[in-house]
Short mmCIF file of C-alpha atoms in Angstrom, two decimals:
data_model
loop_
_atom_site.label_atom_id
_atom_site.label_comp_id
_atom_site.label_asym_id
_atom_site.label_seq_id
_atom_site.Cartn_x
_atom_site.Cartn_y
_atom_site.Cartn_z
CA GLY A 1 12.17 -23.19 -0.96
CA LEU A 2 11.68 -20.61 1.78
CA GLN A 3 12.70 -18.13 -0.88
CA ASP A 4 9.50 -18.14 -2.89
CA ASP A 5 8.08 -21.52 -2.86
CA VAL A 6 7.10 -22.26 1.02
CA PRO A 7 3.46 -24.29 -0.01
CA PRO A 8 0.65 -22.29 -0.43
CA ASP A 9 -1.89 -22.27 2.80
CA PRO A 10 -5.77 -22.96 1.25
CA PHE A 11 -7.40 -19.29 0.31
CA PRO A 12 -10.40 -19.58 2.41
CA PRO A 13 -8.78 -18.19 5.50
CA ILE A 14 -6.43 -16.04 3.65
CA ARG A 15 -10.02 -14.37 1.99
CA ARG A 16 -11.42 -13.72 5.89
CA ILE A 17 -7.80 -12.34 6.26
CA ILE A 18 -8.00 -9.70 3.24
CA GLY A 19 -11.44 -9.07 4.43
CA GLU A 20 -11.27 -8.39 7.95
CA GLU A 21 -7.76 -6.25 7.32
CA LEU A 22 -9.68 -3.68 4.25
CA GLY A 23 -13.37 -3.75 5.82
CA GLY A 24 -15.05 -5.15 2.69
CA THR A 25 -15.89 -8.71 0.56
CA LEU A 26 -12.97 -9.99 -2.13
CA GLU A 27 -15.66 -8.52 -4.96
CA GLU A 28 -16.07 -4.55 -3.14
CA LEU A 29 -12.40 -4.73 -2.66
CA PHE A 30 -11.13 -5.62 -6.02
CA LEU A 31 -11.56 -5.79 -9.80
CA GLU A 32 -9.93 -9.06 -10.14
CA LEU A 33 -8.17 -11.24 -7.51
CA GLU A 34 -5.93 -14.31 -9.00
CA GLU A 35 -7.05 -17.17 -5.74
CA GLU A 36 -3.99 -18.93 -6.76
CA THR A 37 -0.93 -18.25 -5.28
CA ALA A 38 1.64 -16.53 -7.12
CA VAL A 39 4.77 -16.86 -4.29
CA GLY A 40 4.36 -18.82 -1.35
CA ALA A 41 6.92 -17.20 1.41
CA SER A 42 7.95 -18.38 4.85
CA LEU A 43 5.60 -15.34 6.14
CA GLY A 44 3.34 -14.42 3.78
CA GLN A 45 1.70 -15.64 0.97
CA VAL A 46 1.38 -12.66 -2.89
CA TYR A 47 -0.91 -12.48 -5.23
CA HIS A 48 -1.92 -10.95 -8.25
CA VAL A 49 -5.09 -9.02 -8.39
CA ARG A 50 -6.26 -5.76 -9.96
CA LEU A 51 -7.89 -3.14 -8.49
CA PRO A 52 -11.22 -1.09 -8.59
CA SER A 53 -9.41 1.30 -10.92
CA GLY A 54 -8.03 -1.14 -12.65
CA GLU A 55 -3.89 -1.40 -11.90
CA PRO A 56 -2.88 -4.04 -11.28
CA VAL A 57 -0.83 -5.03 -7.97
CA MET A 58 0.52 -7.41 -6.01
CA VAL A 59 -0.58 -8.24 -2.67
CA LYS A 60 0.40 -9.59 -0.22
CA VAL A 61 -0.93 -11.55 2.82
CA GLN A 62 0.72 -12.77 6.05
CA ARG A 63 -0.25 -16.67 6.35
CA PRO A 64 -3.39 -17.76 9.07
CA GLN A 65 -1.66 -18.24 12.96
CA ILE A 66 1.72 -16.86 11.97
CA GLU A 67 2.73 -14.80 14.56
CA GLY A 68 1.27 -17.66 17.14
CA LEU A 69 4.33 -19.98 15.24
CA VAL A 70 6.80 -17.13 15.31
CA ALA A 71 6.28 -16.77 19.02
CA THR A 72 7.09 -20.34 19.23
CA ASP A 73 9.76 -20.72 17.22
CA LEU A 74 10.89 -18.11 19.08
CA ALA A 75 10.70 -20.03 22.83
CA ALA A 76 12.45 -22.56 21.09
CA LEU A 77 15.31 -21.25 20.71
CA ARG A 78 15.20 -19.10 23.62
CA TRP A 79 15.80 -22.54 25.19
CA ALA A 80 19.13 -23.45 22.71
CA VAL A 81 20.52 -20.05 23.93
CA GLY A 82 20.47 -21.24 27.14
CA TRP A 83 22.14 -23.85 26.46
CA LEU A 84 24.60 -22.98 24.02
CA LYS A 85 25.84 -20.38 26.19
CA LEU A 86 26.91 -22.59 28.72
CA TYR A 87 29.97 -23.71 26.44
CA ARG A 88 32.48 -21.02 27.27
CA PRO A 89 34.07 -21.46 24.03
CA LEU A 90 31.06 -19.74 21.84
CA SER A 91 29.58 -17.49 24.52
CA GLN A 92 33.02 -16.20 25.30
CA ARG A 93 33.23 -15.13 21.45
CA VAL A 94 29.73 -14.22 20.90
CA ASP A 95 26.44 -12.52 22.51
CA LEU A 96 23.71 -14.43 22.19
CA ASP A 97 21.53 -12.98 24.67
CA ALA A 98 22.31 -9.29 21.74
CA LEU A 99 21.37 -12.34 18.74
CA LEU A 100 18.49 -13.45 20.03
CA HIS A 101 16.99 -9.97 20.78
CA GLU A 102 18.09 -8.21 16.67
CA PHE A 103 17.02 -12.09 15.71
CA SER A 104 13.13 -11.13 17.16
CA ARG A 105 12.93 -7.60 17.08
CA THR A 106 13.57 -8.21 13.26
CA LEU A 107 10.76 -10.95 12.93
CA TYR A 108 8.30 -9.10 14.02
CA GLU A 109 9.17 -6.56 12.55
CA GLU A 110 8.47 -8.00 9.06
CA LEU A 111 5.67 -9.03 10.41
CA ASP A 112 4.31 -4.79 10.31
CA TYR A 113 2.85 -4.96 6.70
CA VAL A 114 2.36 -1.12 7.12
CA ALA A 115 6.51 0.19 8.43
CA GLU A 116 7.25 -2.00 5.42
CA ALA A 117 5.12 -0.05 2.91
CA HIS A 118 7.18 3.18 4.57
CA ASN A 119 10.42 1.42 4.24
CA ALA A 120 9.03 0.71 0.49
CA GLU A 121 8.72 4.65 0.19
CA ARG A 122 11.78 5.39 1.37
CA PHE A 123 13.83 3.10 -0.11
CA ALA A 124 11.87 4.75 -4.00
CA GLU A 125 12.67 8.40 -2.03
CA ASN A 126 16.45 7.44 -2.00
CA PHE A 127 16.78 5.96 -5.63
CA ALA A 128 14.83 8.96 -7.07
CA PRO A 129 17.55 9.54 -9.04
CA ASN A 130 19.02 6.55 -10.18
CA PRO A 131 16.43 5.53 -13.25
CA GLN A 132 18.94 1.53 -13.16
CA VAL A 133 16.48 0.97 -9.80
CA TYR A 134 13.39 0.71 -9.56
CA ILE A 135 11.03 0.52 -6.11
CA PRO A 136 7.55 -0.58 -6.63
CA LYS A 137 4.58 1.92 -5.03
CA PRO A 138 2.41 0.53 -2.49
CA PHE A 139 -1.33 0.99 -2.22
CA TRP A 140 -2.05 2.58 0.80
CA SER A 141 -6.00 2.11 0.66
CA HIS A 142 -5.36 -1.72 0.31
CA THR A 143 -2.83 -1.66 2.91
CA THR A 144 -2.32 -3.06 6.53
CA LYS A 145 -0.43 -4.58 9.42
CA LYS A 146 -1.54 -7.92 7.75
CA VAL A 147 -1.94 -7.06 4.03
CA LEU A 148 -0.17 -5.01 1.65
CA ALA A 149 -0.57 -4.09 -1.87
CA LEU A 150 2.13 -3.20 -4.44
CA GLU A 151 1.76 -2.01 -7.52
CA MET A 152 3.31 -5.40 -9.79
CA VAL A 153 6.77 -5.43 -11.09
CA GLY A 154 7.86 -7.61 -14.12
CA GLY A 155 11.03 -9.11 -14.52
CA MET A 156 13.35 -12.05 -14.02
CA LYS A 157 15.02 -12.81 -10.87
CA ILE A 158 18.32 -12.09 -10.72
CA THR A 159 19.45 -15.77 -10.47
CA ASP A 160 17.81 -16.83 -13.70
CA PHE A 161 21.20 -17.26 -15.77
CA GLN A 162 20.36 -18.27 -18.57
CA ALA A 163 17.22 -15.77 -19.56
CA LEU A 164 19.80 -13.28 -18.81
CA THR A 165 21.57 -14.48 -21.43
CA GLU A 166 18.55 -14.62 -23.73
CA ALA A 167 16.87 -10.82 -23.07
CA GLY A 168 21.14 -9.93 -23.95
CA ILE A 169 21.53 -8.71 -20.83
CA GLU A 170 26.10 -8.87 -19.22
CA ARG A 171 25.59 -10.54 -15.36
CA SER A 172 28.96 -9.23 -15.63
CA VAL A 173 27.35 -5.76 -15.11
CA VAL A 174 23.97 -6.55 -13.39
CA ALA A 175 26.36 -7.92 -10.57
CA GLN A 176 28.28 -5.02 -10.48
CA ARG A 177 24.93 -2.58 -10.38
CA LEU A 178 23.28 -4.65 -7.51
CA PHE A 179 26.72 -3.98 -5.77
CA GLU A 180 26.55 -0.18 -6.06
CA THR A 181 22.96 0.12 -4.99
CA TYR A 182 24.21 -0.74 -2.09
CA LEU A 183 27.24 0.62 -1.65
CA GLN A 184 24.74 3.42 -2.06
CA GLN A 185 22.56 1.67 1.00
CA VAL A 186 25.49 1.45 3.31
CA PHE A 187 27.85 4.63 2.47
CA ILE A 188 25.30 7.36 2.10
CA ASP A 189 21.99 6.12 2.89
CA GLY A 190 22.67 4.54 5.80
CA PHE A 191 19.26 2.44 5.39
CA PHE A 192 19.65 -1.36 3.49
CA HIS A 193 17.52 -3.89 1.89
CA ALA A 194 18.67 -6.78 4.63
CA ASP A 195 17.20 -10.00 2.77
CA PRO A 196 18.65 -9.79 -0.50
CA HIS A 197 17.91 -13.54 -1.77
CA PRO A 198 17.01 -13.81 -5.26
CA GLY A 199 13.23 -14.13 -4.53
CA ASN A 200 13.79 -10.52 -3.84
CA LEU A 201 15.36 -9.52 -6.79
CA PHE A 202 14.55 -9.01 -10.06
CA VAL A 203 16.03 -7.23 -13.29
CA HIS A 204 13.77 -5.50 -15.66
CA PRO A 205 15.50 -5.64 -19.29
CA LEU A 206 14.43 -2.61 -21.40
CA GLY A 207 14.25 -1.43 -24.95
CA ASP A 208 14.25 -4.20 -27.61
CA PRO A 209 15.99 -7.07 -27.75
CA PRO A 210 19.74 -6.98 -29.01
CA PRO A 211 20.97 -9.04 -32.08
CA PRO A 212 21.84 -12.83 -30.73
CA GLY A 213 24.91 -12.66 -28.76
CA ASP A 214 24.94 -8.72 -28.46
CA ARG A 215 24.39 -8.55 -24.32
CA SER A 216 24.72 -4.33 -24.21
CA ARG A 217 21.20 -4.69 -23.64
CA ASP A 218 19.88 -1.64 -20.41
CA PHE A 219 17.89 -3.12 -17.56
CA GLN A 220 17.00 -1.66 -14.22
CA LEU A 221 16.98 -3.45 -11.15
CA VAL A 222 13.95 -4.28 -9.25
CA PHE A 223 13.86 -4.46 -4.94
CA VAL A 224 10.67 -6.43 -3.73
CA ASP A 225 9.98 -7.21 -0.44
CA PHE A 226 10.95 -4.50 2.33
CA GLY A 227 10.48 -6.19 5.65
CA MET A 228 13.77 -6.22 6.40
CA VAL A 229 15.71 -3.57 6.95
CA GLY A 230 18.79 -2.15 8.33
CA ARG A 231 19.73 1.30 9.90
CA LEU A 232 23.07 2.22 9.99
CA PRO A 233 24.02 5.39 12.06
CA PRO A 234 26.38 8.07 11.12
CA GLU A 235 29.39 7.27 13.21
CA VAL A 236 28.97 3.43 12.32
CA LYS A 237 29.35 4.79 8.77
CA GLU A 238 32.08 6.38 9.26
CA GLN A 239 33.43 3.51 11.16
CA LEU A 240 32.80 1.30 8.40
CA ARG A 241 34.62 4.18 5.67
CA GLU A 242 37.50 3.62 8.35
#
């Protein structure tokens, strides 16, 4: 439920955040904006809008007071880790402080939409030679630390098996292609999408639908949400190969 179906916050605070971050009214910033939330995730909400140029985009806005909520949750986790470290069978095998540090760092990185936009550009560059993978581009004119504008992308959730079948797409081919993208991300690029849940992965059919029963239709894998990424230095990639 936290992937893409979290109940939305009311729109008035969202309107205020957009105006403060982008420096204008919604009427000045967008040609159209649907106030109904398209996607509700745990840290942000996504809206469908049109830029003044007429281009359709997805705008992700951080939930109001989310930084305070994150700080409260992390304080509770620090308290819990303090008690867990007293349990020797666990503390002898797991560096709980390191886990908490990494979790905290990753969570705060997710709250920086400028960093996320840069991550999207890096993924697009890494997969530029591969037409089977699509990465939406950011619109920097409408992107700040708390607001992110990304190119509108279509497709079906990677776990919508009935839709894949009806579109003439073989699920095993989808799985294999996704697997191959992660081989590239981990062993070649050393830079990987670290949040590959079904709310962030879509399948975009290409060409006309095939005859009934035919599952040979080509498609693109579409990644979204680049707030959580992993980086592997060369020595770690070499160790993984070993």
